[in-house]
Amino acid sequence: MTLNPLPSHQTTPHSPPRRIPNRRVLIVGNYCHDVLIQNGSIVAETLGGAASFISNVLDSSSVSCDLVSKVGHDFRYEVTHSPIVVPEKETTVFEAYFDLGIGHADRVLKRVSACDPILPSDIPDSRFDIGMAVGVGGEILPETLEKMVEICDVVAVDIQALIRVFDPVDGSVKLVDLKESGFFHILHRIGFLKASSDEALFMDVEQMKQLCCVVVTNGEKGCRIYHKDDETMVPPFLAKQVDPTGAGDSFLGGLVVGLVEGLAVPDAALLGNFFGSITVEHIGQPKFDFMMLQRVKDEVQRRKKQRNLCINIHNNDHEEFHTRLTPARFSCADSPVQTELLVNGLSCDKDDDRCL
Ligand SMILES: Nc1ncnc2c1ncn2[C@@H]1O[C@H](COP(=O)(O)OP(=O)(O)OP(=O)(O)O)[C@@H](O)[C@H]1O
Ligand SMILES: O[C@H]1[C@H](O)[C@@H](O)[C@H](O)[C@@H](O)[C@H]1O
């Protein structure tokens, strides 16, 4: 197990990568049913779970991955990576309320049903280049994460998998401090810890950045990377937000695509921002435009070549990559047409069959 946050060919978030062969990714986290509610009515029902958004990004980017997820007998979506079906249980369900307006949260989440946890024995014994611990409903146990750090060269963790607790009466999601999560003793063995800016309040970034590479996402403002004494702001892409659900998941998917491709961490995080920004423009899983994906692949290859040859590249210079990716961002043909704008940033495309 490597203690370095980065694959062994990279030594700091800013150092140039060497060419590496195809990498294999392991995604661990349950699929769920998402129910979006506004003004007391169900606006949309969609496939959810960080694992679903992440595998969508990886599959679209031709990055091979294995996925371990549990669902119940009632799971109702067709997915590329088959989950383990637990016949006596129901699928995890989250209700997202967009109008409760508590604090500055964009939505209030309730876990109203929970499928089984993922056990170490559910995870294959083979080795993986990158593991992703991306639970949503408390399905990742400390022993599950321990197995992941044993079998993966690098593990990227979404903090939501570790710090969520659920009200026993109505399932409301609350967060606990990372130190009290029961996972703290394993965290010196992970490579990346991703948190939204709200979740980052539940950890000591100064302490965590000494243990691993910490990435804090901040919606339309992009993200920040903290590692040892380095701190980098990674700029966002413009987006017309329809539904924020899954932005953080797609971000993590894009980050891992970048790492697998051998990009430096700030460039990989820029890919994360790219996929996050597309996701907020859709209800549920975004369908990525083929031409857009091809342009992204071309720009990634160009960036790698440039880095390998050290042409026009300074340590912190991901602006050029941002500039070149921006036109790809807007070649996306299937951006939803805004036909009905609802309050608090949730809007629905009438042609989208996921909208009710
Ligand atoms: N309105 C937006 N405009 C542009 N980019 C966005 C917007 N919202 C999110 N993003 C992109 O997606 C990334 C992740 O978003 P965010 O910080 O909201 O994560 P999150 O709160 O974990 O998301 P969620 O829990 O909804 O999946 C951001 O860092 C940014 O790059
Ligand atoms: O589908 C969503 C998504 O995966 C979010 O990241 C998570 O916060 C929610 O719990 C889940 O319902």
Short mmCIF file of C-alpha atoms and ligand atoms in Angstrom, two decimals:
data_model
loop_
_atom_site.label_atom_id
_atom_site.label_comp_id
_atom_site.label_asym_id
_atom_site.label_seq_id
_atom_site.Cartn_x
_atom_site.Cartn_y
_atom_site.Cartn_z
CA MET A 1 0.00 0.00 0.00
CA THR A 2 1.38 3.35 -0.97
CA LEU A 3 1.12 6.14 1.56
CA ASN A 4 1.61 8.74 -1.14
CA PRO A 5 -1.66 10.38 -2.21
CA LEU A 6 -0.63 10.10 -5.82
CA PRO A 7 0.12 7.12 -8.04
CA SER A 8 3.80 6.25 -7.75
CA HIS A 9 4.68 8.03 -11.02
CA GLN A 10 3.64 11.39 -9.50
CA THR A 11 5.33 12.87 -6.48
CA THR A 12 3.48 16.12 -5.85
CA PRO A 13 0.17 17.49 -7.09
CA HIS A 14 2.08 19.66 -9.55
CA SER A 15 4.80 17.39 -10.88
CA PRO A 16 4.60 16.19 -14.50
CA PRO A 17 3.32 12.62 -14.94
CA ARG A 18 5.00 9.81 -16.90
CA ARG A 19 3.12 7.71 -19.44
CA ILE A 20 1.33 4.80 -17.73
CA PRO A 21 -0.60 1.81 -19.04
CA ASN A 22 -4.38 1.43 -18.66
CA ARG A 23 -5.48 1.57 -15.04
CA ARG A 24 -8.36 -0.19 -13.35
CA VAL A 25 -10.72 1.57 -11.01
CA LEU A 26 -12.84 0.05 -8.23
CA ILE A 27 -16.00 1.97 -7.27
CA VAL A 28 -17.69 1.03 -3.98
CA GLY A 29 -21.07 2.53 -2.99
CA ASN A 30 -24.76 1.75 -3.29
CA TYR A 31 -27.01 2.83 -6.11
CA CYS A 32 -30.13 4.52 -4.84
CA HIS A 33 -33.49 5.88 -5.90
CA ASP A 34 -33.57 9.69 -5.72
CA VAL A 35 -36.89 11.46 -5.25
CA LEU A 36 -36.79 15.23 -5.86
CA ILE A 37 -39.51 17.11 -4.00
CA GLN A 38 -40.54 20.73 -4.27
CA ASN A 39 -43.55 22.53 -2.79
CA GLY A 40 -44.84 19.23 -1.45
CA SER A 41 -44.88 17.52 -4.86
CA ILE A 42 -42.56 14.99 -6.45
CA VAL A 43 -40.82 16.76 -9.32
CA ALA A 44 -38.65 13.87 -10.55
CA GLU A 45 -37.54 10.34 -9.66
CA THR A 46 -34.11 9.30 -10.85
CA LEU A 47 -31.30 6.78 -10.47
CA GLY A 48 -28.97 8.11 -7.77
CA GLY A 49 -26.00 7.19 -5.66
CA ALA A 50 -22.50 8.56 -6.13
CA ALA A 51 -21.50 5.23 -7.73
CA SER A 52 -24.01 5.75 -10.56
CA PHE A 53 -22.84 9.29 -11.39
CA ILE A 54 -19.17 8.30 -11.18
CA SER A 55 -19.49 5.19 -13.36
CA ASN A 56 -21.38 7.30 -15.90
CA VAL A 57 -18.36 9.62 -16.18
CA LEU A 58 -15.82 6.77 -16.24
CA ASP A 59 -17.77 4.70 -18.80
CA SER A 60 -18.27 7.75 -21.03
CA SER A 61 -14.54 8.45 -20.82
CA SER A 62 -13.62 4.81 -21.67
CA VAL A 63 -11.97 4.20 -18.30
CA SER A 64 -12.54 0.60 -17.24
CA CYS A 65 -14.03 0.13 -13.80
CA ASP A 66 -15.52 -2.49 -11.49
CA LEU A 67 -18.41 -1.44 -9.31
CA VAL A 68 -19.64 -2.97 -6.04
CA SER A 69 -23.11 -1.84 -5.04
CA LYS A 70 -26.12 -3.34 -3.26
CA VAL A 71 -29.78 -2.78 -4.12
CA GLY A 72 -33.06 -4.33 -3.03
CA HIS A 73 -35.69 -6.37 -4.88
CA ASP A 74 -37.38 -3.13 -6.01
CA PHE A 75 -34.41 -1.62 -7.88
CA ARG A 76 -35.89 -0.18 -11.04
CA TYR A 77 -33.09 1.01 -13.28
CA GLU A 78 -31.07 -0.70 -16.00
CA VAL A 79 -27.40 -0.13 -15.27
CA THR A 80 -24.19 -1.10 -17.04
CA HIS A 81 -22.54 -2.43 -13.87
CA SER A 82 -24.90 -4.95 -12.24
CA PRO A 83 -25.40 -4.51 -8.51
CA ILE A 84 -25.70 -7.25 -5.89
CA VAL A 85 -29.44 -7.73 -5.32
CA VAL A 86 -30.47 -8.36 -1.70
CA PRO A 87 -33.95 -9.90 -2.23
CA GLU A 88 -35.22 -9.33 1.30
CA LYS A 89 -34.25 -5.62 1.33
CA GLU A 90 -35.41 -2.48 -0.43
CA THR A 91 -33.13 -0.19 -2.40
CA THR A 92 -31.73 2.85 -0.59
CA VAL A 93 -34.03 5.85 -1.19
CA PHE A 94 -33.18 9.51 -0.72
CA GLU A 95 -35.77 12.25 -0.74
CA ALA A 96 -34.30 15.65 -1.61
CA TYR A 97 -36.41 18.62 -0.51
CA PHE A 98 -35.63 21.78 -2.43
CA ASP A 99 -37.83 24.18 -0.47
CA LEU A 100 -37.16 23.62 3.21
CA GLY A 101 -34.61 26.44 3.09
CA ILE A 102 -32.64 25.42 6.17
CA GLY A 103 -29.36 27.35 6.53
CA HIS A 104 -27.59 27.82 3.22
CA ALA A 105 -27.95 24.19 2.10
CA ASP A 106 -29.29 23.86 -1.46
CA ARG A 107 -31.46 20.92 -0.41
CA VAL A 108 -32.46 18.90 2.62
CA LEU A 109 -31.82 15.18 2.25
CA LYS A 110 -33.66 12.34 3.95
CA ARG A 111 -32.67 8.69 3.68
CA VAL A 112 -36.08 7.02 3.84
CA SER A 113 -34.89 3.47 3.10
CA ALA A 114 -31.47 1.82 3.42
CA CYS A 115 -30.15 -1.28 1.70
CA ASP A 116 -27.43 -3.44 3.28
CA PRO A 117 -23.87 -2.26 3.91
CA ILE A 118 -21.07 -3.37 1.61
CA LEU A 119 -18.83 -5.85 3.43
CA PRO A 120 -15.16 -6.59 2.78
CA SER A 121 -16.23 -10.01 1.44
CA ASP A 122 -18.37 -8.27 -1.25
CA ILE A 123 -15.22 -6.69 -2.70
CA PRO A 124 -13.12 -8.73 -5.15
CA ASP A 125 -9.70 -9.84 -3.94
CA SER A 126 -7.88 -8.60 -7.06
CA ARG A 127 -5.69 -5.48 -7.11
CA PHE A 128 -6.85 -2.11 -8.41
CA ASP A 129 -4.97 1.01 -9.36
CA ILE A 130 -7.52 3.41 -7.90
CA GLY A 131 -10.30 2.65 -5.41
CA MET A 132 -13.24 5.01 -4.83
CA ALA A 133 -15.12 4.83 -1.52
CA VAL A 134 -18.31 6.63 -2.45
CA GLY A 135 -21.15 5.58 -0.17
CA VAL A 136 -24.25 7.72 0.25
CA GLY A 137 -26.33 6.02 2.94
CA GLY A 138 -23.79 4.72 5.46
CA GLU A 139 -23.08 1.54 3.48
CA ILE A 140 -19.30 1.84 3.71
CA LEU A 141 -18.01 0.38 6.98
CA PRO A 142 -14.54 1.00 8.46
CA GLU A 143 -13.61 -2.60 7.58
CA THR A 144 -14.78 -1.99 3.97
CA LEU A 145 -12.45 1.00 3.65
CA GLU A 146 -9.65 -1.01 5.27
CA LYS A 147 -10.02 -3.71 2.61
CA MET A 148 -9.99 -1.03 -0.10
CA VAL A 149 -6.71 0.48 1.09
CA GLU A 150 -5.23 -3.04 1.17
CA ILE A 151 -6.09 -3.87 -2.45
CA CYS A 152 -5.88 -0.47 -4.18
CA ASP A 153 -2.73 1.53 -4.92
CA VAL A 154 -4.58 4.77 -4.20
CA VAL A 155 -7.99 5.31 -2.61
CA ALA A 156 -10.14 8.38 -3.22
CA VAL A 157 -12.82 8.92 -0.58
CA ASP A 158 -15.92 11.09 -0.66
CA ILE A 159 -16.28 12.38 2.90
CA GLN A 160 -20.06 11.94 2.64
CA ALA A 161 -19.44 8.18 2.82
CA LEU A 162 -17.84 8.63 6.26
CA ILE A 163 -19.57 11.42 8.16
CA ARG A 164 -23.29 11.02 7.41
CA VAL A 165 -25.66 9.92 10.17
CA PHE A 166 -29.38 9.46 9.76
CA ASP A 167 -32.19 10.56 12.04
CA PRO A 168 -33.86 7.36 13.34
CA VAL A 169 -37.35 8.88 12.94
CA ASP A 170 -37.42 10.75 9.61
CA GLY A 171 -34.04 9.78 8.08
CA SER A 172 -32.75 13.40 7.87
CA VAL A 173 -29.08 13.45 6.99
CA LYS A 174 -26.80 15.02 9.61
CA LEU A 175 -23.01 15.21 9.58
CA VAL A 176 -20.57 14.29 12.34
CA ASP A 177 -16.98 15.45 12.73
CA LEU A 178 -14.56 13.27 10.78
CA LYS A 179 -12.65 12.55 14.01
CA GLU A 180 -15.79 10.99 15.50
CA SER A 181 -16.74 9.08 12.36
CA GLY A 182 -15.03 5.77 13.22
CA PHE A 183 -12.87 6.07 10.07
CA PHE A 184 -10.20 8.48 11.29
CA HIS A 185 -7.59 5.80 12.05
CA ILE A 186 -7.59 4.68 8.37
CA LEU A 187 -7.29 8.10 6.78
CA HIS A 188 -3.48 8.25 6.75
CA ARG A 189 -3.68 5.40 4.23
CA ILE A 190 -5.93 7.09 1.68
CA GLY A 191 -4.78 9.23 -1.25
CA PHE A 192 -7.59 11.74 -1.81
CA LEU A 193 -10.37 13.10 0.39
CA LYS A 194 -13.11 15.02 -1.40
CA ALA A 195 -15.56 17.22 0.49
CA SER A 196 -18.04 19.92 -0.48
CA SER A 197 -17.49 23.26 1.25
CA ASP A 198 -20.33 22.46 3.70
CA GLU A 199 -18.83 19.06 4.52
CA ALA A 200 -15.33 20.53 4.88
CA LEU A 201 -16.55 22.25 8.07
CA PHE A 202 -16.60 18.78 9.64
CA MET A 203 -12.87 18.15 9.24
CA ASP A 204 -9.63 19.86 10.12
CA VAL A 205 -8.29 20.66 6.66
CA GLU A 206 -4.90 21.73 8.08
CA GLN A 207 -4.50 18.31 9.66
CA MET A 208 -5.98 16.25 6.81
CA LYS A 209 -3.84 17.90 4.12
CA GLN A 210 -0.77 16.51 5.89
CA LEU A 211 -2.22 12.98 5.55
CA CYS A 212 -3.58 13.07 2.00
CA CYS A 213 -4.61 15.33 -0.86
CA VAL A 214 -7.77 17.19 0.19
CA VAL A 215 -10.13 18.53 -2.50
CA VAL A 216 -12.87 20.92 -1.43
CA THR A 217 -15.54 21.63 -4.05
CA ASN A 218 -17.50 24.85 -3.93
CA GLY A 219 -20.32 24.70 -6.48
CA GLU A 220 -20.14 27.43 -9.12
CA LYS A 221 -16.80 28.64 -7.68
CA GLY A 222 -14.89 25.49 -8.68
CA CYS A 223 -12.63 23.77 -6.17
CA ARG A 224 -9.50 24.05 -4.05
CA ILE A 225 -6.78 21.46 -3.60
CA TYR A 226 -4.79 21.23 -0.40
CA HIS A 227 -1.76 19.01 -0.03
CA LYS A 228 1.01 19.52 2.54
CA ASP A 229 2.00 23.17 2.01
CA ASP A 230 0.43 23.53 -1.45
CA GLU A 231 -2.95 25.12 -2.04
CA THR A 232 -4.38 25.52 -5.54
CA MET A 233 -7.62 27.10 -6.73
CA VAL A 234 -9.05 25.33 -9.77
CA PRO A 235 -11.46 27.50 -11.78
CA PRO A 236 -15.03 26.47 -12.62
CA PHE A 237 -16.87 26.25 -15.95
CA LEU A 238 -20.00 28.31 -16.55
CA ALA A 239 -23.21 26.34 -16.12
CA LYS A 240 -26.94 26.96 -15.99
CA GLN A 241 -27.90 24.98 -12.91
CA VAL A 242 -31.07 22.88 -13.05
CA ASP A 243 -30.40 20.35 -10.30
CA PRO A 244 -27.23 20.21 -8.14
CA THR A 245 -27.63 16.47 -7.38
CA GLY A 246 -24.60 14.43 -8.40
CA ALA A 247 -22.30 17.40 -9.15
CA GLY A 248 -19.83 16.31 -6.49
CA ASP A 249 -20.01 12.72 -7.73
CA SER A 250 -19.37 13.63 -11.36
CA PHE A 251 -16.58 15.92 -10.14
CA LEU A 252 -14.91 12.95 -8.44
CA GLY A 253 -15.44 10.85 -11.59
CA GLY A 254 -13.72 13.52 -13.70
CA LEU A 255 -10.86 13.83 -11.20
CA VAL A 256 -10.23 10.08 -11.37
CA VAL A 257 -10.43 10.05 -15.19
CA GLY A 258 -7.72 12.72 -15.14
CA LEU A 259 -5.56 10.75 -12.69
CA VAL A 260 -5.96 7.56 -14.71
CA GLU A 261 -4.86 9.47 -17.80
CA GLY A 262 -1.77 10.59 -15.90
CA LEU A 263 -2.64 14.28 -15.62
CA ALA A 264 -1.25 16.34 -12.74
CA VAL A 265 -3.76 16.76 -9.90
CA PRO A 266 -4.85 20.38 -10.72
CA ASP A 267 -5.53 19.37 -14.34
CA ALA A 268 -7.42 16.28 -13.17
CA ALA A 269 -9.47 18.50 -10.83
CA LEU A 270 -10.23 20.76 -13.78
CA LEU A 271 -11.73 17.73 -15.55
CA GLY A 272 -13.71 17.19 -12.34
CA ASN A 273 -15.05 20.76 -12.55
CA PHE A 274 -15.89 20.14 -16.20
CA PHE A 275 -18.04 17.06 -15.52
CA GLY A 276 -19.54 18.64 -12.37
CA SER A 277 -20.67 21.67 -14.37
CA ILE A 278 -22.39 19.50 -17.00
CA THR A 279 -24.15 17.48 -14.32
CA VAL A 280 -25.87 20.49 -12.70
CA GLU A 281 -27.54 21.21 -16.04
CA HIS A 282 -29.47 17.92 -15.91
CA ILE A 283 -32.03 16.23 -13.72
CA GLY A 284 -30.47 12.90 -12.73
CA GLN A 285 -27.74 11.26 -14.81
CA PRO A 286 -26.38 13.48 -17.57
CA LYS A 287 -26.00 11.99 -21.05
CA PHE A 288 -22.67 13.22 -22.34
CA ASP A 289 -22.48 14.31 -25.96
CA PHE A 290 -20.19 12.11 -28.06
CA MET A 291 -18.49 15.02 -29.84
CA MET A 292 -17.92 16.75 -26.51
CA LEU A 293 -16.31 13.62 -25.06
CA GLN A 294 -14.07 13.27 -28.10
CA ARG A 295 -12.90 16.88 -27.76
CA VAL A 296 -12.14 16.31 -24.09
CA LYS A 297 -10.13 13.17 -24.92
CA ASP A 298 -8.19 15.09 -27.57
CA GLU A 299 -7.44 17.94 -25.16
CA VAL A 300 -6.33 15.49 -22.46
CA GLN A 301 -3.94 13.81 -24.91
CA ARG A 302 -2.65 17.20 -26.02
CA ARG A 303 -2.14 18.27 -22.42
CA LYS A 304 -0.24 15.08 -21.61
CA LYS A 305 2.00 15.48 -24.63
CA GLN A 306 2.66 19.09 -23.72
CA ARG A 307 3.51 18.15 -20.14
CA ASN A 308 5.78 15.31 -21.23
CA LEU A 309 7.66 17.67 -23.52
CA CYS A 310 7.50 20.45 -20.89
CA ILE A 311 6.31 22.95 -23.51
CA ASN A 312 4.76 26.14 -22.15
CA ILE A 313 3.82 24.50 -18.89
CA HIS A 314 4.49 25.96 -15.50
CA ASN A 315 3.72 24.15 -12.28
CA ASN A 316 0.49 25.91 -11.54
CA ASP A 317 -0.63 26.61 -15.05
CA HIS A 318 -3.89 24.87 -15.67
CA GLU A 319 -5.49 28.02 -17.14
CA GLU A 320 -4.50 27.07 -20.67
CA PHE A 321 -6.13 23.66 -20.23
CA HIS A 322 -9.25 25.43 -18.92
CA THR A 323 -9.31 27.74 -21.94
CA ARG A 324 -8.99 24.82 -24.34
CA LEU A 325 -11.66 22.73 -22.59
CA THR A 326 -14.22 25.57 -22.52
CA PRO A 327 -15.33 25.26 -26.18
CA ALA A 328 -15.75 21.49 -25.66
CA ARG A 329 -18.03 22.31 -22.75
CA PHE A 330 -20.38 24.18 -25.05
CA SER A 331 -20.34 21.69 -27.90
CA CYS A 332 -22.67 19.64 -25.69
CA ALA A 333 -25.73 19.18 -27.93
CA ASP A 334 -28.20 17.81 -25.42
CA SER A 335 -28.21 20.64 -22.89
CA PRO A 336 -31.74 20.77 -21.57
CA VAL A 337 -34.02 23.52 -22.79
CA GLN A 338 -35.32 25.49 -19.80
CA THR A 339 -39.07 25.36 -20.08
CA GLU A 340 -40.09 25.71 -16.48
CA LEU A 341 -38.02 27.37 -13.80
CA LEU A 342 -38.90 26.46 -10.24
CA VAL A 343 -37.67 28.18 -7.09
CA ASN A 344 -34.33 27.46 -5.40
CA GLY A 345 -32.51 26.41 -8.54
CA LEU A 346 -34.42 23.22 -9.34
CA SER A 347 -35.96 23.37 -12.76
CA CYS A 348 -37.34 20.76 -15.05
CA ASP A 349 -37.21 20.14 -18.78
CA LYS A 350 -40.69 19.12 -19.88
CA ASP A 351 -39.24 16.80 -22.54
CA ASP A 352 -37.27 14.89 -19.93
CA ASP A 353 -39.17 11.71 -19.04
CA ARG A 354 -37.58 11.68 -15.55
CA CYS A 355 -39.60 14.80 -14.70
CA LEU A 356 -43.06 14.17 -13.37
N1 LIG B 1 -23.62 25.99 -10.54
C1 LIG B 1 -22.48 25.47 -10.97
N2 LIG B 1 -21.82 26.01 -12.00
C2 LIG B 1 -20.66 25.50 -12.45
N3 LIG B 1 -20.07 24.41 -11.91
C3 LIG B 1 -20.67 23.82 -10.87
C4 LIG B 1 -21.90 24.32 -10.33
N4 LIG B 1 -22.26 23.54 -9.29
C5 LIG B 1 -21.30 22.58 -9.19
N5 LIG B 1 -20.34 22.76 -10.13
C6 LIG B 1 -19.13 21.94 -10.31
O1 LIG B 1 -19.30 20.70 -9.66
C7 LIG B 1 -18.35 20.58 -8.57
C8 LIG B 1 -19.05 19.90 -7.40
O2 LIG B 1 -20.13 20.69 -6.98
P1 LIG B 1 -20.49 20.94 -5.45
O3 LIG B 1 -19.39 21.67 -4.79
O4 LIG B 1 -21.85 21.55 -5.46
O5 LIG B 1 -20.47 19.45 -4.89
P2 LIG B 1 -21.42 18.70 -3.91
O6 LIG B 1 -22.06 19.67 -2.96
O7 LIG B 1 -20.65 17.56 -3.37
O8 LIG B 1 -22.52 18.16 -4.93
P3 LIG B 1 -23.70 17.13 -4.69
O9 LIG B 1 -23.76 16.78 -3.22
O10 LIG B 1 -24.88 17.93 -5.15
O11 LIG B 1 -23.36 15.98 -5.57
C9 LIG B 1 -17.88 22.01 -8.28
O12 LIG B 1 -16.58 21.99 -7.74
C10 LIG B 1 -17.94 22.64 -9.66
O13 LIG B 1 -16.79 22.35 -10.39
O1 LIG B 2 -27.89 10.47 -5.75
C1 LIG B 2 -27.46 11.37 -4.78
C2 LIG B 2 -26.01 11.69 -5.00
O2 LIG B 2 -25.27 10.56 -5.13
C3 LIG B 2 -25.46 12.61 -3.93
O3 LIG B 2 -24.07 12.73 -4.00
C4 LIG B 2 -25.78 12.14 -2.55
O4 LIG B 2 -25.43 13.20 -1.70
C5 LIG B 2 -27.22 11.79 -2.34
O5 LIG B 2 -27.36 11.16 -1.10
C6 LIG B 2 -27.74 10.85 -3.40
O6 LIG B 2 -29.12 10.70 -3.22
#
